[in-house]
N, C-alpha and C. Protein backbone atom coordinates (compact mmCIF):
# COMPACT_ATOMS: atom_id res chain seq x y z
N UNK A 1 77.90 121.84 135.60
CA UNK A 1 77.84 120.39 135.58
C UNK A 1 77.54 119.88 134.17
N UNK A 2 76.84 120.21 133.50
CA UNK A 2 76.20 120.24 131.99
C UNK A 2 77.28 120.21 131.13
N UNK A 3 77.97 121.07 131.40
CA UNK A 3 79.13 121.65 130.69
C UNK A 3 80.55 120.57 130.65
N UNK A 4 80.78 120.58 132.02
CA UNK A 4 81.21 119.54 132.44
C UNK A 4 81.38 117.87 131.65
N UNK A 5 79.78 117.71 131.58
CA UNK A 5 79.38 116.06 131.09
C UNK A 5 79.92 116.22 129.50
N UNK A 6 79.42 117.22 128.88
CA UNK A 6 79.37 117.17 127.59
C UNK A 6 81.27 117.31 126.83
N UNK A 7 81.98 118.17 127.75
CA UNK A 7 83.33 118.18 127.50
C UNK A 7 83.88 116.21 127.75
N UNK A 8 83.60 116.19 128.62
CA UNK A 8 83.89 114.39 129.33
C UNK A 8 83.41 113.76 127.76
N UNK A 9 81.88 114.17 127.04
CA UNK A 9 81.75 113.15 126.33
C UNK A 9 82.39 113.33 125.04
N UNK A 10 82.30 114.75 124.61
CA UNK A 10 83.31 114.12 123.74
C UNK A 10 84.89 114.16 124.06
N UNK A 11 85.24 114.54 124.99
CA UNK A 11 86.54 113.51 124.75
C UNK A 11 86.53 112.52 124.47
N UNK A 12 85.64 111.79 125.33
CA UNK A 12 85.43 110.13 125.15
C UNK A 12 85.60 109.69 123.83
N UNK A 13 84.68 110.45 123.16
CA UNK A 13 84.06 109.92 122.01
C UNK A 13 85.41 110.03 120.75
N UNK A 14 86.19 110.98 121.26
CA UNK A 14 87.37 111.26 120.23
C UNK A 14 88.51 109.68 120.16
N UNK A 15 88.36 109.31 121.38
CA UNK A 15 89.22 108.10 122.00
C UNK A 15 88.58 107.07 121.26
N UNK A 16 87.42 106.61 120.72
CA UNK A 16 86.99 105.92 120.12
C UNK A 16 87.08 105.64 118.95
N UNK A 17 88.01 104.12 118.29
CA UNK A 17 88.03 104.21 116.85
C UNK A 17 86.89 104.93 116.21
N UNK A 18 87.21 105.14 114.83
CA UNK A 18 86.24 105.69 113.96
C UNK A 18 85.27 104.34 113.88
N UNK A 19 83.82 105.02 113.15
CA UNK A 19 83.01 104.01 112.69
C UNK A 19 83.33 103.50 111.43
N UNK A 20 83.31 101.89 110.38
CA UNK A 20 83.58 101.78 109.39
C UNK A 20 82.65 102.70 108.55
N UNK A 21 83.18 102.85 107.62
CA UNK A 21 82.72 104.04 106.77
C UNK A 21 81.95 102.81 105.66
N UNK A 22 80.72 102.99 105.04
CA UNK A 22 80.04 101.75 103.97
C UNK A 22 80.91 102.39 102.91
N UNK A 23 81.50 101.52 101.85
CA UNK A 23 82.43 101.70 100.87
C UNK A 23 81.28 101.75 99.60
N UNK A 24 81.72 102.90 99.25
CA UNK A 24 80.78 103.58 97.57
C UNK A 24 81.47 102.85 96.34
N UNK A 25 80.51 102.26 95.71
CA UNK A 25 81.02 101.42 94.29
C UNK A 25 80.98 102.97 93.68
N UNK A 26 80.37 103.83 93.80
CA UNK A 26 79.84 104.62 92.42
C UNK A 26 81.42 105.57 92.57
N UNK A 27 81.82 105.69 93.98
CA UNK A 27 83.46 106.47 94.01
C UNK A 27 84.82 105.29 93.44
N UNK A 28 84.30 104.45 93.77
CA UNK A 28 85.00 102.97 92.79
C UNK A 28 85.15 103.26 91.76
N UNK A 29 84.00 103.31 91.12
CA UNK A 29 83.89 103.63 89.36
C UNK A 29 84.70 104.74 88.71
N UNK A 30 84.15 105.92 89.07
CA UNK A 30 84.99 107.31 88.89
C UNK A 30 86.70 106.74 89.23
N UNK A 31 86.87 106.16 90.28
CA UNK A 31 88.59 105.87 89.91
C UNK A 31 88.85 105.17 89.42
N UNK A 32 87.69 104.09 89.14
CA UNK A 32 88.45 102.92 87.63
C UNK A 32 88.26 103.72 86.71
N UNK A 33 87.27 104.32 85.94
CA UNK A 33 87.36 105.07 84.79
C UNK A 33 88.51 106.35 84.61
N UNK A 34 88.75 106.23 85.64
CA UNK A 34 90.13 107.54 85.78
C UNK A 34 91.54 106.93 85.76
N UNK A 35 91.51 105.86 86.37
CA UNK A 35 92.66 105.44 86.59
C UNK A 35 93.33 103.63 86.20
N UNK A 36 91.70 102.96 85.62
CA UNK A 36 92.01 102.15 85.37
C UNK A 36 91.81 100.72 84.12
N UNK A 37 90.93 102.23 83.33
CA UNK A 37 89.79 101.97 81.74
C UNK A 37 90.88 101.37 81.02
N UNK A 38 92.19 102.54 81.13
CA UNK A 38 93.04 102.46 80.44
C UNK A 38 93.38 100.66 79.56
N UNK A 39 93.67 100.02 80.36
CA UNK A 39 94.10 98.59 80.60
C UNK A 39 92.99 97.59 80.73
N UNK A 40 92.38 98.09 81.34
CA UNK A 40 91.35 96.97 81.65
C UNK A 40 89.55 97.30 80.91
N UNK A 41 89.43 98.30 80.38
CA UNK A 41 88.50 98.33 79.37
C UNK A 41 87.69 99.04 80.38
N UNK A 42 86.51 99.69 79.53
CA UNK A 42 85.40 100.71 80.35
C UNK A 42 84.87 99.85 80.93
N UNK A 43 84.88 98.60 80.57
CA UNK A 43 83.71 97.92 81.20
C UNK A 43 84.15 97.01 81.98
N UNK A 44 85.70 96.31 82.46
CA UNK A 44 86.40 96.07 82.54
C UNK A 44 86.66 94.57 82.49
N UNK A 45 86.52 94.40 81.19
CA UNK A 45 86.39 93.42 80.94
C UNK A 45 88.12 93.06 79.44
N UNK A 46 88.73 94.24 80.27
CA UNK A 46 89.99 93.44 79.76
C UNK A 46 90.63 93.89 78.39
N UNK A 47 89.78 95.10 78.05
CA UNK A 47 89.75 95.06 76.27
C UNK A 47 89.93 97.00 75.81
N UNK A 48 90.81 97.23 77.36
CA UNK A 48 91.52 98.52 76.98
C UNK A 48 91.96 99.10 75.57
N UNK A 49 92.39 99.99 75.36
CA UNK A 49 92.99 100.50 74.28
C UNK A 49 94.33 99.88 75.15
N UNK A 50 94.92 100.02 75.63
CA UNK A 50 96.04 99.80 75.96
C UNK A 50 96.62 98.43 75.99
N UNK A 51 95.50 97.14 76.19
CA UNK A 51 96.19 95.98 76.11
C UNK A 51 96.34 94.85 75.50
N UNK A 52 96.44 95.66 73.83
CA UNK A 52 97.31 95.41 72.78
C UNK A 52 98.49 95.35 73.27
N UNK A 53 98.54 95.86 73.61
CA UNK A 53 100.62 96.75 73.73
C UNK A 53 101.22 95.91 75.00
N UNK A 54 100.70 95.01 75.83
CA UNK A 54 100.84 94.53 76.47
C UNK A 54 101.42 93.00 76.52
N UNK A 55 102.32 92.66 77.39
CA UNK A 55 102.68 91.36 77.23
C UNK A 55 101.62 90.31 77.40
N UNK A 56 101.30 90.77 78.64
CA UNK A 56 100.31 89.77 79.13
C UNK A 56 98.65 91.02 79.31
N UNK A 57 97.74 90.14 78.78
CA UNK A 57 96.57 90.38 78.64
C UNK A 57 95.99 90.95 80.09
N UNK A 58 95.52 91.97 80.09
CA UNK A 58 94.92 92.22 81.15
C UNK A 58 93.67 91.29 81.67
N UNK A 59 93.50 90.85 82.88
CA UNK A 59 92.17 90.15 83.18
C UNK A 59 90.95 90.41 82.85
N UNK A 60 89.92 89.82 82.51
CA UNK A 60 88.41 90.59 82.75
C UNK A 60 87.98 90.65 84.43
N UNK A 61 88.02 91.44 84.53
CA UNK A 61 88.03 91.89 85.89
C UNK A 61 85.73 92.19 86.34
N UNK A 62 84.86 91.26 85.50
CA UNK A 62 84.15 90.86 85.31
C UNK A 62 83.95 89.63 85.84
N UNK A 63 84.85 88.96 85.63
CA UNK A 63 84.65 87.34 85.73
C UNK A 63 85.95 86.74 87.02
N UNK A 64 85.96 87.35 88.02
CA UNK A 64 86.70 87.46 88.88
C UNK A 64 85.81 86.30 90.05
N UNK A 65 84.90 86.39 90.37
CA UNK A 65 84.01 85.25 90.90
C UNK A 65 83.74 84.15 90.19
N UNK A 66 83.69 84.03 88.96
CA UNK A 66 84.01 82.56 88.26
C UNK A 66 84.70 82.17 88.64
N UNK A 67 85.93 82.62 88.20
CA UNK A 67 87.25 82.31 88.63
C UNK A 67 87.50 81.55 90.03
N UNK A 68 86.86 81.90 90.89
CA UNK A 68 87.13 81.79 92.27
C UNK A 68 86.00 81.00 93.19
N UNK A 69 85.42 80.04 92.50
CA UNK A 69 84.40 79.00 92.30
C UNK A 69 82.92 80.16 93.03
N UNK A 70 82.80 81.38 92.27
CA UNK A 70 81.69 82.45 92.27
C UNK A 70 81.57 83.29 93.82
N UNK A 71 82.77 83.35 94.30
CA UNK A 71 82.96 83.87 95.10
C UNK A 71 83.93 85.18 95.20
N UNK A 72 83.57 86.41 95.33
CA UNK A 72 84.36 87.57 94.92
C UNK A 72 85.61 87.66 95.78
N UNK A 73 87.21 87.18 95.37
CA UNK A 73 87.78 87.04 95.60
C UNK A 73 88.70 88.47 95.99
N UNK A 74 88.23 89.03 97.41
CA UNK A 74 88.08 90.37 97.76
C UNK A 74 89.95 90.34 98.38
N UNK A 75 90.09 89.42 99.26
CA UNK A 75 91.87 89.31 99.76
C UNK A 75 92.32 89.07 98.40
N UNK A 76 92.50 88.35 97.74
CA UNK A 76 93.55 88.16 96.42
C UNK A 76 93.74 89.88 95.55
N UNK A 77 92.24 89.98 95.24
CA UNK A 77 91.96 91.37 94.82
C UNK A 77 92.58 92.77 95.29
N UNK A 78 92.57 92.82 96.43
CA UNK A 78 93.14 94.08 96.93
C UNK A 78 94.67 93.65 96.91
N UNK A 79 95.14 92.72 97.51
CA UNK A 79 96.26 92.08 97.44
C UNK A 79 97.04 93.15 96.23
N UNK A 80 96.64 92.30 95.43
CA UNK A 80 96.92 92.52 93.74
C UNK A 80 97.08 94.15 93.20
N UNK A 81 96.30 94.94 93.77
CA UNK A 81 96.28 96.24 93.34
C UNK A 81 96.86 96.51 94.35
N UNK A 82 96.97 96.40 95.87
CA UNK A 82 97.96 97.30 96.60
C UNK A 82 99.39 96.84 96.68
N UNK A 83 99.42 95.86 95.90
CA UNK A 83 101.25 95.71 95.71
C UNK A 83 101.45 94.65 96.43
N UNK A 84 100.66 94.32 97.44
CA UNK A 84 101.49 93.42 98.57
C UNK A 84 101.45 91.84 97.88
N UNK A 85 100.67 91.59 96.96
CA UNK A 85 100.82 90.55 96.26
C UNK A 85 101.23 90.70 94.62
N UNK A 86 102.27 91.42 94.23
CA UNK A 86 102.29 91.85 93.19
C UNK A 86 102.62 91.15 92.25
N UNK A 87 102.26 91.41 90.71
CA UNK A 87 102.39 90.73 89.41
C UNK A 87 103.40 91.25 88.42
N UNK A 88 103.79 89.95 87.90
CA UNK A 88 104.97 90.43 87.36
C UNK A 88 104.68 91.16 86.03
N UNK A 89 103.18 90.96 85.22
CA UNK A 89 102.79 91.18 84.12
C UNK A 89 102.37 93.33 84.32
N UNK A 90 102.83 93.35 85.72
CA UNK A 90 102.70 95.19 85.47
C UNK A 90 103.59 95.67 85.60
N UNK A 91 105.15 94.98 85.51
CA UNK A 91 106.36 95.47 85.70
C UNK A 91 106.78 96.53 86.87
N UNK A 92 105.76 96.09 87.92
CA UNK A 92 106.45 96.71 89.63
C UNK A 92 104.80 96.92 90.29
N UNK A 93 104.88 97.97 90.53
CA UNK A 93 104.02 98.40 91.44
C UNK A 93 102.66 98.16 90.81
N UNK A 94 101.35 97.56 91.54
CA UNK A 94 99.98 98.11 90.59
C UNK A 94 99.10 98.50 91.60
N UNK A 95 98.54 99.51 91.05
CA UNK A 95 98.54 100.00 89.69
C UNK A 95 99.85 101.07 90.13
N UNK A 96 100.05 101.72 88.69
CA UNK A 96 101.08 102.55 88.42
C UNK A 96 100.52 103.69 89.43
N UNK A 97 99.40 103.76 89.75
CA UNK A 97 98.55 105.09 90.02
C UNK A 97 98.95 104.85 91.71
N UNK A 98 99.83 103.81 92.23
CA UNK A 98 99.59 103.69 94.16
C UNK A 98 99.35 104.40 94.42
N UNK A 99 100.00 105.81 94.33
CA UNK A 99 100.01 106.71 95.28
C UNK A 99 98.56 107.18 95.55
N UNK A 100 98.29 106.97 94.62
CA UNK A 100 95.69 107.81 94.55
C UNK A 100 95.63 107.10 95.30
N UNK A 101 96.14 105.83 95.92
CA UNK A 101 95.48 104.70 96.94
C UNK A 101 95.83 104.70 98.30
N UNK A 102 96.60 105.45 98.73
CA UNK A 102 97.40 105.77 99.58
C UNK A 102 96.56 106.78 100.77
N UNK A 103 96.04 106.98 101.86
CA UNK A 103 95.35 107.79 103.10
C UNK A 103 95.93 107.92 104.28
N UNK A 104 95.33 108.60 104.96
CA UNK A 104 95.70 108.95 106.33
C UNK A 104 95.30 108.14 107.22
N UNK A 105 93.81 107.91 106.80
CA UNK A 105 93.06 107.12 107.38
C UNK A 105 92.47 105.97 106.77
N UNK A 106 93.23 104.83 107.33
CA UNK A 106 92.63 103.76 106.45
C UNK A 106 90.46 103.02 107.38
N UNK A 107 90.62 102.40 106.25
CA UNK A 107 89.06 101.92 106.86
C UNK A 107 89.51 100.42 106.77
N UNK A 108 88.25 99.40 107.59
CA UNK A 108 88.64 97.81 107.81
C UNK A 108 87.59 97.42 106.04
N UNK A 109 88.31 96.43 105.49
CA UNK A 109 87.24 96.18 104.67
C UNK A 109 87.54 94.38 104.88
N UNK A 110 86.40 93.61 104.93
CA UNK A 110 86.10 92.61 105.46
C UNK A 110 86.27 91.50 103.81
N UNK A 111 87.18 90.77 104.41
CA UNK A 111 87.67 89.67 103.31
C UNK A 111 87.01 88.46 103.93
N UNK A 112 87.00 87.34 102.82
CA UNK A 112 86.37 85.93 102.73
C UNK A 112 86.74 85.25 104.40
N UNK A 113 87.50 85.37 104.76
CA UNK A 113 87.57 84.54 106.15
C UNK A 113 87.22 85.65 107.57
N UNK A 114 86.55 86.62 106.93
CA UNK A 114 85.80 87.36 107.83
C UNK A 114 86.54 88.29 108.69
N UNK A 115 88.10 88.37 108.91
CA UNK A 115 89.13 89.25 108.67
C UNK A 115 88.81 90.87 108.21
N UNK A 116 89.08 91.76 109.20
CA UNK A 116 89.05 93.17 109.01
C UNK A 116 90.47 93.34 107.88
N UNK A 117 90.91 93.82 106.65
CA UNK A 117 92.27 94.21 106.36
C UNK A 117 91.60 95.96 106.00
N UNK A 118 92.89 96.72 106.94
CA UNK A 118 93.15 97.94 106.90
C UNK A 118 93.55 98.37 105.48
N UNK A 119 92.27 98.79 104.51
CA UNK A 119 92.67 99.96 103.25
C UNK A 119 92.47 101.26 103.26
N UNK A 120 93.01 102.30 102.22
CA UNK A 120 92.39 103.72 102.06
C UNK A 120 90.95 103.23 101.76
N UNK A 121 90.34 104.39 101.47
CA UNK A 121 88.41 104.69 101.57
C UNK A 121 88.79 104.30 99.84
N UNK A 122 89.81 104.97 99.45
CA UNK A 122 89.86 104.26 97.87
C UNK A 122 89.73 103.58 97.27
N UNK A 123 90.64 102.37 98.30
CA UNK A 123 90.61 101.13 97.18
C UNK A 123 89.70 99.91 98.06
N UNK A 124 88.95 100.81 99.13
CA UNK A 124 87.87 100.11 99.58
C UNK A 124 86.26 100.10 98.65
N UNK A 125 86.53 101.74 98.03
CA UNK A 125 85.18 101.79 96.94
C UNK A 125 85.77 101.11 96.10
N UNK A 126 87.03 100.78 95.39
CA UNK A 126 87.65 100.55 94.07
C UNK A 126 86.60 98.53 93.96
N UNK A 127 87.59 98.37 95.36
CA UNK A 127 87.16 96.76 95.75
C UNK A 127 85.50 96.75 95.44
N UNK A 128 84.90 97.71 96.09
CA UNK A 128 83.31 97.47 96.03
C UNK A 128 82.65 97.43 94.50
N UNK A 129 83.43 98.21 93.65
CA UNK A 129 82.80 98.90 92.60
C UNK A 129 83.40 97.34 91.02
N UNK A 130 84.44 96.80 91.50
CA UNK A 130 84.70 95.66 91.33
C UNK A 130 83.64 94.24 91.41
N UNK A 131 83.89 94.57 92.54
CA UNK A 131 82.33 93.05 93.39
C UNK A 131 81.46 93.60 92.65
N UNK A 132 81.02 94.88 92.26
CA UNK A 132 79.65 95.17 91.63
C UNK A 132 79.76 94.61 90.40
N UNK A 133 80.73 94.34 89.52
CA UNK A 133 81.09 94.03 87.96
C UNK A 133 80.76 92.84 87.87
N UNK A 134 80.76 91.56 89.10
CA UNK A 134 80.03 90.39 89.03
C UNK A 134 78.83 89.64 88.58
N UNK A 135 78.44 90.47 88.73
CA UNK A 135 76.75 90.27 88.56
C UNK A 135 76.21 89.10 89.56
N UNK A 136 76.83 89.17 90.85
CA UNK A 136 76.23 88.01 91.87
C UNK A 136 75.13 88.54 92.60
């Protein structure tokens, strides 16, 4: 009977979405500094080695809640890096890096109108480690 209950529970339990996973700024960081210093500066405030060479100036990605009357503009943001709102100033896809952003399993990460949107665990720390650059 024991045996029984415990097979029943976890099946159950397999049937059950996953739990949201809390999104790590500090795994954020490690992939901006890996994948995104380049352009947008260590600190990211826009002042890469790379965007000299650039048409259009990379953002300070610092001052992203100014911008957005001090509110961390988390839908526009992901938007923007997963392509689905894309810019013409990165000549296609951004970042160049999609594919690092890309999972099996996406997680919900919760935008301004309180909206679950389905990302990788990636560019859910990427987003967090971002909001952290605010200083709100």
């Amino acid at each position: 009977m024991l045996m029984g209950l415990r097979v029943l529970t976890v099946a159950l339990a397999a049937t059950l979405p996953a739990q949201a996973q809390e999104a790590d700024p500090q795994a954020g960081r490690d992939f901006f500094q890996t994948y995104c210093w380049q352009c947008h500066g260590k600190s990211g405030a826009g002042t890469g080695p790379m965007a000299e060479m650039l048409a259009i100036a990379p953002p300070d990605l610092t001052k992203l809640s100014d911008g957005n009357g001090g509110t961390f503009p988390t839908e526009r943001t992901l938007m923007q890096i997963d392509g689905r709102s894309p810019l013409l100033a990165h000549g296609g896809d951004m970042p160049i890096f999609g594919a690092f952003l890309e999972a099996d399993q996406n997680v919900p990460l919760k935008v301004e109108s309180g909206q679950p949107v389905l990302v990788s665990p990636e560019l859910a720390n990427l987003i967090s480690y971002l909001q952290s650059l605010q200083g709100e």
